[in-house]
Each structure stands twice: as C-alpha cells, then as structure tokens.
C-alpha cells in the first residue's frame, strides 16, 4: 500500500475503507470483510453509531493494532459541563472505549461548527499525550482552515472534505499543500450521484484501461495525492476498490476528468444557515 506522510511524520495509507451509513448491525461483518480483502485503514466517526462494531471487527480479525490506521471523528460538542475542552476529552474517551483501543491514528473535528477552537485545544493535548497519533479536521473551507492554523499551535494533519469528479477541490488542495495539510476525500464516488458510475467521460477512460469507473475515480484521486476512503458493503467491490495500483492515467485522461468539475457540493453547503443549524443541533458523544 502506498502511504502519505503527514506533517508530523505519521504515515497514512492513501487508500482506506469508510463506514458511513453502514448500519451498526452490519458494520462488523463489513469491516471483517474489508480487513480480509486487505484494507488496513478504517474511517469511522462517533456520529456514524458504529465505532463499537468497527472495534469488534478489528478484535475478531486478530490483526495487530500497529498494522492498522484507524480514524474517528469528534461531533460538535454542546458543553453540558460548561467546558468544551472537558467535554471533548470525555467524548474522545467514549470513542476509544467503543473502539476498544487506547489510541487512534487520526482524530478529526467532524464539522467546522460550534466552539471548535476549544475542541482543538483539547485535541492538541490528546495528540501530545499520544492518544491520537495525528489530529485534523473535516469539512473546513480554506478560510476556516487558515484561521484555525493561524490561532493555534498544531497545524491539522488532514482536512477530510467532499472530493470527487464533480467537486474536485483543486484550489482547496493547493492551499492545503501550502499549509502542510493533507487532503482526504470523502464521498469519492459522490455516493453515485450525477450518475457517476455511468458517466460517459469516466466510462471511456475506464474502457481504455479495462477497469471500472470506480477504479478510475480512485486512481484519479490517488494520482492527485488525495487520500481516499471508499465505502462498500459488498466484498467484490471492496476488492475492486483496492485494486487500483496496477495502472496509470495519462495526462490527457487526467485532463478529460478535470472537465467534469462543477465547483459545487452535491451534498450540502456548510455556509447555508439552515444546514448549519440542522447539523449543530444533532448530538453525539
Ligand atoms: N467527514 C464527513 O463529513 C464525511 C461525509 C461523508 C462520508 N465520509 C467518509 O467517506 C467515506 C466514503 O464516502 P461515502 O460512504 O459517503 O460514499 P462513496 O464512497 O462515494 O460511495 C459509496 C457508494 O458507492 C457504492 N460503491 C462502492 N464501490 C463501488 C463500486 N466499485 N462500484 C459501484 N458502486 C460502488 C456503494 O454501494 P455498496 O455499499 O452497495 O457497494 C455506496 O452506495 C464514508 O464511508 C465515510 O467514512 C465522511
């Protein structure tokens, strides 16, 4: 597996397995199958409600903890104690308990909402204590990312953002490279929106290589040095999504895929007040 080196020297596999929207009761089976297929990088979150199942699958696999890269995410804290830093610590401890681990490889602020400066201060301590080998953020637009960096000690190692052929994020990535932040794609297939799997441009490139559209999309992201975490509940697709290291897209093919960019989200706008309020009023600890 190809790795990227994060800004604190930690190595992160460029391809992993995401478990968003896999129901809790199906997650253990799916993660066991993913580990069997060869995935060693897993991406979950407190808000997915399936950290315990991820932990159970890891335990059942017998794979040494040191061979795995595990990410989880902190949901927006609501400070029932009146202290967001304390709440962040408690919420992080809950995630570790559910995962059955004494550290995670990457801990992310899930949303750029609420008092995430206090959350980040707590996460800096968690990182220094070695309970998260790296810390980062998710869904941060460049302005929020730069502001967080400029007013804190530790630069986020990763920003996990919606990135796929219809929302390519080239300018965001350029800024992240300048600031030492690794881009990670969520929704690499746009969850199939915009008929991604039958898109004519992607299908033509796939045909050139005797690969699937899914494989071309993952290859395109990896060639852009974007970390990817595709989700599938089907073992044959899990295997297919891992099998993307034996072909290379040409500059001409990369250029053709570049034309698909719409520059806009296919999911939600973090600057829409209704969405901000909806996300901000959900509770996970
Ligand atoms: N930070 C955030 O706010 C955030 C938001 C969303 C997602 N994420 C993370 O990113 C991960 C990936 O994103 P996502 O789960 O939203 O969507 P995605 O990976 O873009 O798409 C998943 C969909 O594609 C299908 N699929 C997978 N492989 C396929 C293949 N080879 N051929 C055809 N269809 C295929 C899956 O169906 P089957 O399962 O039926 O195969 C599923 O419907 C998540 O699991 C999560 O870890 C993070």
Tab-separated table of C-alpha atoms and ligand atoms in Angstrom:
chain	number	residue	atom	x	y	z
A	1	UNK	CA	0.000	0.000	0.000
A	2	UNK	CA	1.162	3.467	-0.903
A	3	UNK	CA	1.384	5.864	2.088
A	4	UNK	CA	1.325	9.627	2.502
A	5	UNK	CA	3.492	11.223	5.188
A	6	UNK	CA	1.539	13.640	7.379
A	7	UNK	CA	3.000	16.927	8.651
A	8	UNK	CA	4.104	15.280	11.928
A	9	UNK	CA	5.821	12.345	10.205
A	10	UNK	CA	2.993	9.838	10.724
A	11	UNK	CA	2.464	7.536	7.737
A	12	UNK	CA	-1.116	7.170	6.485
A	13	UNK	CA	-2.245	4.618	3.862
A	14	UNK	CA	-3.524	6.546	0.832
A	15	UNK	CA	-6.470	4.160	0.483
A	16	UNK	CA	-8.798	3.068	3.275
A	17	UNK	CA	-12.325	1.888	3.979
A	18	UNK	CA	-15.181	4.191	5.058
A	19	UNK	CA	-18.138	3.001	7.120
A	20	UNK	CA	-20.589	5.921	6.917
A	21	UNK	CA	-24.208	4.749	6.537
A	22	UNK	CA	-23.392	1.112	7.222
A	23	UNK	CA	-25.950	0.188	9.894
A	24	UNK	CA	-24.389	-0.752	13.218
A	25	UNK	CA	-25.603	-4.357	12.988
A	26	UNK	CA	-23.969	-4.799	9.536
A	27	UNK	CA	-20.729	-2.984	10.264
A	28	UNK	CA	-18.835	-5.793	11.986
A	29	UNK	CA	-19.405	-8.132	9.025
A	30	UNK	CA	-18.465	-5.406	6.523
A	31	UNK	CA	-15.288	-4.395	8.352
A	32	UNK	CA	-14.243	-8.027	8.826
A	33	UNK	CA	-14.667	-8.493	5.057
A	34	UNK	CA	-12.709	-5.299	4.351
A	35	UNK	CA	-9.841	-6.418	6.591
A	36	UNK	CA	-9.934	-9.836	4.905
A	37	UNK	CA	-9.750	-8.087	1.497
A	38	UNK	CA	-6.611	-6.289	2.665
A	39	UNK	CA	-7.730	-2.866	3.929
A	40	UNK	CA	-5.647	-1.655	6.860
A	41	UNK	CA	-7.029	1.891	7.098
A	42	UNK	CA	-10.548	2.399	8.505
A	43	UNK	CA	-12.591	5.598	8.754
A	44	UNK	CA	-15.455	5.932	11.242
A	45	UNK	CA	-16.966	8.658	13.448
A	46	UNK	CA	-18.872	8.998	16.708
A	47	UNK	CA	-21.867	10.187	14.679
A	48	UNK	CA	-21.913	7.028	12.499
A	49	UNK	CA	-23.015	4.994	15.532
A	50	UNK	CA	-20.806	2.066	14.553
A	51	UNK	CA	-17.485	2.547	16.372
A	52	UNK	CA	-18.166	-0.485	18.621
A	53	UNK	CA	-18.767	-2.688	15.585
A	54	UNK	CA	-15.533	-1.431	13.975
A	55	UNK	CA	-13.678	-2.263	17.197
A	56	UNK	CA	-15.292	-5.707	17.382
A	57	UNK	CA	-14.265	-6.479	13.775
A	58	UNK	CA	-10.680	-5.434	14.450
A	59	UNK	CA	-10.582	-7.596	17.563
A	60	UNK	CA	-12.053	-10.585	15.717
A	61	UNK	CA	-9.522	-10.197	12.885
A	62	UNK	CA	-6.535	-10.708	15.165
A	63	UNK	CA	-4.595	-8.130	13.115
A	64	UNK	CA	-2.016	-6.399	15.339
A	65	UNK	CA	-3.139	-2.882	16.277
A	66	UNK	CA	0.133	-1.456	14.955
A	67	UNK	CA	-0.673	-2.708	11.438
A	68	UNK	CA	-3.858	-0.624	11.289
A	69	UNK	CA	-4.614	3.049	10.731
A	70	UNK	CA	-7.887	3.993	12.442
A	71	UNK	CA	-9.623	7.370	12.139
A	72	UNK	CA	-12.593	8.573	14.136
A	73	UNK	CA	-14.250	11.975	14.456
A	74	UNK	CA	-15.498	14.298	17.144
A	75	UNK	CA	-19.031	15.588	16.698
A	76	UNK	CA	-19.921	19.200	17.643
A	77	UNK	CA	-19.723	19.470	21.447
A	78	UNK	CA	-22.517	21.090	23.422
A	79	UNK	CA	-20.745	21.698	26.710
A	80	UNK	CA	-23.214	20.212	29.178
A	81	UNK	CA	-20.428	20.773	31.731
A	82	UNK	CA	-19.973	24.341	30.502
A	83	UNK	CA	-16.481	23.375	29.387
A	84	UNK	CA	-15.988	22.251	25.778
A	85	UNK	CA	-12.396	21.095	26.416
A	86	UNK	CA	-13.587	18.748	29.196
A	87	UNK	CA	-16.428	17.500	27.008
A	88	UNK	CA	-14.041	16.856	24.141
A	89	UNK	CA	-11.850	14.765	26.417
A	90	UNK	CA	-14.809	12.765	27.657
A	91	UNK	CA	-16.210	12.275	24.166
A	92	UNK	CA	-12.809	11.137	22.908
A	93	UNK	CA	-12.565	8.640	25.806
A	94	UNK	CA	-16.031	7.316	24.824
A	95	UNK	CA	-14.817	6.756	21.244
A	96	UNK	CA	-11.716	4.910	22.472
A	97	UNK	CA	-13.910	2.737	24.733
A	98	UNK	CA	-16.277	1.888	21.894
A	99	UNK	CA	-13.358	1.082	19.577
A	100	UNK	CA	-11.652	-0.953	22.334
A	101	UNK	CA	-8.385	0.928	21.776
A	102	UNK	CA	-6.024	3.039	23.803
A	103	UNK	CA	-5.174	5.319	20.884
A	104	UNK	CA	-6.419	6.254	17.411
A	105	UNK	CA	-4.204	7.091	14.468
A	106	UNK	CA	-6.202	10.146	13.425
A	107	UNK	CA	-8.823	12.154	15.309
A	108	UNK	CA	-10.801	14.720	13.305
A	109	UNK	CA	-13.098	17.615	14.161
A	110	UNK	CA	-16.094	16.454	12.109
A	111	UNK	CA	-17.647	19.858	11.331
A	112	UNK	CA	-16.399	23.475	11.344
A	113	UNK	CA	-19.253	24.428	13.677
A	114	UNK	CA	-19.686	25.252	17.353
A	115	UNK	CA	-16.735	26.031	19.625
A	116	UNK	CA	-14.181	24.128	17.608
A	117	UNK	CA	-11.318	26.273	18.917
A	118	UNK	CA	-11.857	24.784	22.395
A	119	UNK	CA	-12.228	21.335	20.825
A	120	UNK	CA	-8.928	21.845	19.008
A	121	UNK	CA	-7.114	22.882	22.208
A	122	UNK	CA	-8.272	19.647	23.852
A	123	UNK	CA	-7.236	17.680	20.781
A	124	UNK	CA	-3.762	19.233	20.821
A	125	UNK	CA	-3.320	17.786	24.348
A	126	UNK	CA	-4.730	14.422	23.230
A	127	UNK	CA	-2.157	14.435	20.416
A	128	UNK	CA	0.738	15.394	22.713
A	129	UNK	CA	-0.233	12.590	25.097
A	130	UNK	CA	-0.070	10.108	22.193
A	131	UNK	CA	-3.754	9.145	22.417
A	132	UNK	CA	-4.216	10.322	18.824
A	133	UNK	CA	-1.104	9.951	16.681
A	134	UNK	CA	-2.369	12.755	14.440
A	135	UNK	CA	-5.220	15.266	14.657
A	136	UNK	CA	-7.070	17.030	11.894
A	137	UNK	CA	-10.338	18.471	10.679
A	138	UNK	CA	-13.129	17.745	8.245
A	139	UNK	CA	-15.380	19.901	6.081
A	140	UNK	CA	-13.238	23.012	6.624
A	141	UNK	CA	-13.328	25.593	3.844
A	142	UNK	CA	-9.982	27.351	3.215
A	143	UNK	CA	-10.890	30.471	5.246
A	144	UNK	CA	-11.820	28.429	8.354
A	145	UNK	CA	-8.760	26.214	7.930
A	146	UNK	CA	-6.326	29.130	7.707
A	147	UNK	CA	-7.933	30.849	10.702
A	148	UNK	CA	-7.611	27.695	12.824
A	149	UNK	CA	-3.986	27.274	11.781
A	150	UNK	CA	-3.087	30.895	12.453
A	151	UNK	CA	-4.501	30.876	16.001
A	152	UNK	CA	-3.268	27.526	17.273
A	153	UNK	CA	-0.090	25.607	17.939
A	154	UNK	CA	-0.628	22.389	15.957
A	155	UNK	CA	-1.414	22.525	12.236
A	156	UNK	CA	-4.143	19.979	11.342
A	157	UNK	CA	-2.528	16.954	9.700
A	158	UNK	CA	-5.564	16.286	7.490
A	159	UNK	CA	-8.687	18.018	6.164
A	160	UNK	CA	-11.266	15.439	5.047
A	161	UNK	CA	-13.599	17.108	2.541
A	162	UNK	CA	-16.085	16.152	-0.155
A	163	UNK	CA	-13.877	15.465	-3.194
A	164	UNK	CA	-14.936	13.609	-6.351
A	165	UNK	CA	-15.015	14.199	-10.135
A	166	UNK	CA	-17.920	16.670	-9.859
A	167	UNK	CA	-16.368	18.631	-6.971
A	168	UNK	CA	-12.617	18.379	-7.466
A	169	UNK	CA	-11.296	20.923	-4.896
A	170	UNK	CA	-8.071	21.788	-6.761
A	171	UNK	CA	-7.794	25.274	-5.214
A	172	UNK	CA	-8.558	23.914	-1.725
A	173	UNK	CA	-5.869	21.287	-2.216
A	174	UNK	CA	-3.317	23.889	-3.373
A	175	UNK	CA	-3.940	25.901	-0.198
A	176	UNK	CA	-3.638	22.782	1.935
A	177	UNK	CA	-0.325	21.869	0.308
A	178	UNK	CA	0.935	25.395	1.042
A	179	UNK	CA	-0.127	24.999	4.712
A	180	UNK	CA	1.082	21.403	5.165
A	181	UNK	CA	-2.383	19.841	5.451
A	182	UNK	CA	-3.104	16.513	3.703
A	183	UNK	CA	-6.347	16.454	1.686
A	184	UNK	CA	-8.560	13.400	2.204
A	185	UNK	CA	-11.631	12.757	0.038
A	186	UNK	CA	-14.979	11.825	1.468
A	187	UNK	CA	-17.579	10.580	-0.971
A	188	UNK	CA	-15.046	9.667	-3.686
A	189	UNK	CA	-17.911	8.270	-5.797
A	190	UNK	CA	-20.259	11.115	-4.813
A	191	UNK	CA	-22.298	8.180	-3.432
A	192	UNK	CA	-23.241	7.513	-7.073
A	193	UNK	CA	-24.930	10.913	-7.547
A	194	UNK	CA	-24.952	12.574	-11.007
A	195	UNK	CA	-24.900	9.028	-12.459
A	196	UNK	CA	-21.202	8.858	-11.665
A	197	UNK	CA	-20.902	5.129	-12.361
A	198	UNK	CA	-22.245	5.544	-15.929
A	199	UNK	CA	-20.696	8.931	-16.682
A	200	UNK	CA	-19.557	8.870	-20.369
A	201	UNK	CA	-16.166	10.521	-19.752
A	202	UNK	CA	-15.303	8.238	-16.837
A	203	UNK	CA	-16.660	5.181	-18.691
A	204	UNK	CA	-14.455	5.906	-21.737
A	205	UNK	CA	-11.328	6.196	-19.573
A	206	UNK	CA	-12.315	3.012	-17.728
A	207	UNK	CA	-12.698	1.173	-21.031
A	208	UNK	CA	-9.215	2.330	-22.158
A	209	UNK	CA	-7.736	0.559	-19.126
A	210	UNK	CA	-10.082	-2.422	-18.791
A	211	UNK	CA	-11.034	-1.103	-15.346
A	212	UNK	CA	-14.319	0.009	-13.735
A	213	UNK	CA	-15.425	3.623	-13.334
A	214	UNK	CA	-14.964	3.231	-9.560
A	215	UNK	CA	-11.337	2.161	-10.092
A	216	UNK	CA	-10.686	5.098	-12.446
A	217	UNK	CA	-12.096	7.566	-9.913
A	218	UNK	CA	-9.945	6.183	-7.096
A	219	UNK	CA	-6.876	6.108	-9.358
A	220	UNK	CA	-7.518	9.713	-10.443
A	221	UNK	CA	-7.693	10.832	-6.791
A	222	UNK	CA	-4.596	8.853	-5.799
A	223	UNK	CA	-2.614	10.327	-8.712
A	224	UNK	CA	-3.594	13.750	-7.325
A	225	UNK	CA	-2.168	12.640	-3.909
A	226	UNK	CA	-5.643	12.653	-2.361
A	227	UNK	CA	-6.292	10.071	0.392
A	228	UNK	CA	-9.426	8.009	-0.387
A	229	UNK	CA	-11.803	6.006	1.822
A	230	UNK	CA	-14.436	4.392	-0.439
A	231	UNK	CA	-17.338	2.612	1.245
A	232	UNK	CA	-18.941	-0.636	0.088
A	233	UNK	CA	-20.823	-3.386	1.861
A	234	UNK	CA	-20.010	-5.860	-0.964
A	235	UNK	CA	-16.796	-7.913	-0.744
A	236	UNK	CA	-16.343	-7.982	-4.554
A	237	UNK	CA	-16.453	-4.165	-4.679
A	238	UNK	CA	-14.176	-3.909	-1.651
A	239	UNK	CA	-11.604	-5.959	-3.570
A	240	UNK	CA	-12.164	-3.980	-6.781
A	241	UNK	CA	-11.692	-0.665	-4.955
A	242	UNK	CA	-8.340	-1.860	-3.565
A	243	UNK	CA	-7.094	-2.966	-6.983
A	244	UNK	CA	-6.044	0.450	-8.314
A	245	UNK	CA	-2.261	0.330	-8.173
A	246	UNK	CA	-1.513	-1.529	-11.433
A	247	UNK	CA	-2.415	1.178	-13.954
A	248	UNK	CA	-1.725	4.879	-14.503
A	249	UNK	CA	-3.935	7.546	-16.038
A	250	UNK	CA	-2.246	9.654	-18.697
A	251	UNK	CA	-2.111	13.458	-18.504
A	252	UNK	CA	-4.678	13.536	-21.295
A	253	UNK	CA	-7.049	11.299	-19.309
A	254	UNK	CA	-6.496	13.350	-16.132
A	255	UNK	CA	-7.316	16.435	-18.236
A	256	UNK	CA	-10.532	14.902	-19.532
A	257	UNK	CA	-11.676	14.079	-15.978
A	258	UNK	CA	-10.794	17.648	-14.915
A	259	UNK	CA	-13.545	18.919	-17.236
A	260	UNK	CA	-16.217	17.238	-15.065
A	261	UNK	CA	-15.703	19.657	-12.165
A	262	UNK	CA	-18.776	21.746	-11.281
A	263	UNK	CA	-17.036	23.522	-8.401
A	264	UNK	CA	-20.012	22.866	-6.125
A	265	UNK	CA	-21.107	20.359	-3.490
A	266	UNK	CA	-23.542	17.611	-4.433
A	267	UNK	CA	-24.475	17.171	-0.778
A	268	UNK	CA	-24.689	20.242	1.432
A	269	UNK	CA	-23.377	23.718	1.921
A	270	UNK	CA	-21.690	24.375	5.257
A	271	UNK	CA	-22.451	28.055	4.739
A	272	UNK	CA	-26.243	27.539	4.478
A	273	UNK	CA	-27.786	28.738	7.786
A	274	UNK	CA	-30.461	26.014	7.735
A	275	UNK	CA	-27.791	23.323	7.321
A	276	UNK	CA	-25.564	24.874	9.996
A	277	UNK	CA	-28.474	24.825	12.439
A	278	UNK	CA	-29.537	21.286	11.497
A	279	UNK	CA	-26.020	19.895	11.964
A	280	UNK	CA	-25.412	21.966	15.094
A	281	UNK	CA	-28.466	20.596	16.843
A	282	UNK	CA	-27.581	16.932	16.431
A	283	UNK	CA	-25.980	15.329	19.494
A	284	UNK	CA	-23.371	12.546	19.610
A	285	UNK	CA	-20.968	11.994	22.463
B	1	LIG	N1	-16.300	13.777	7.047
B	1	LIG	C1	-17.514	13.749	6.553
B	1	LIG	O1	-18.348	14.658	6.780
B	1	LIG	C2	-17.900	12.580	5.699
B	1	LIG	C3	-19.094	12.622	4.946
B	1	LIG	C4	-19.405	11.509	4.148
B	1	LIG	C5	-18.546	10.416	4.108
B	1	LIG	N2	-17.408	10.388	4.866
B	1	LIG	C6	-16.474	9.233	4.838
B	1	LIG	O2	-16.149	8.919	3.474
B	1	LIG	C7	-16.479	7.551	3.220
B	1	LIG	C8	-16.867	7.348	1.754
B	1	LIG	O3	-17.944	8.183	1.389
B	1	LIG	P1	-19.451	7.694	1.253
B	1	LIG	O4	-19.620	6.433	2.009
B	1	LIG	O5	-20.318	8.822	1.609
B	1	LIG	O6	-19.675	7.430	-0.291
B	1	LIG	P2	-18.841	6.834	-1.538
B	1	LIG	O7	-17.697	6.016	-1.054
B	1	LIG	O8	-18.627	7.933	-2.502
B	1	LIG	O9	-19.943	5.905	-2.220
B	1	LIG	C9	-20.444	4.758	-1.612
B	1	LIG	C10	-21.486	4.177	-2.583
B	1	LIG	O10	-20.837	3.659	-3.742
B	1	LIG	C11	-21.178	2.291	-3.920
B	1	LIG	N3	-19.963	1.605	-4.406
B	1	LIG	C12	-18.815	1.390	-3.722
B	1	LIG	N4	-17.905	0.787	-4.504
B	1	LIG	C13	-18.475	0.610	-5.708
B	1	LIG	C14	-18.023	0.047	-6.934
B	1	LIG	N5	-16.792	-0.445	-7.053
B	1	LIG	N6	-18.896	0.016	-7.977
B	1	LIG	C15	-20.155	0.533	-7.861
B	1	LIG	N7	-20.630	1.077	-6.728
B	1	LIG	C16	-19.793	1.137	-5.662
B	1	LIG	C17	-21.638	1.809	-2.562
B	1	LIG	O11	-22.606	0.792	-2.669
B	1	LIG	P3	-22.457	-0.633	-1.897
B	1	LIG	O12	-22.117	-0.344	-0.458
B	1	LIG	O13	-23.804	-1.238	-2.085
B	1	LIG	O14	-21.355	-1.365	-2.606
B	1	LIG	C18	-22.281	3.061	-1.975
B	1	LIG	O15	-23.616	3.192	-2.445
B	1	LIG	C19	-17.618	7.291	4.227
B	1	LIG	O16	-17.909	5.927	4.375
B	1	LIG	C20	-17.082	7.967	5.452
B	1	LIG	O17	-16.100	7.166	6.083
B	1	LIG	C21	-17.089	11.465	5.652
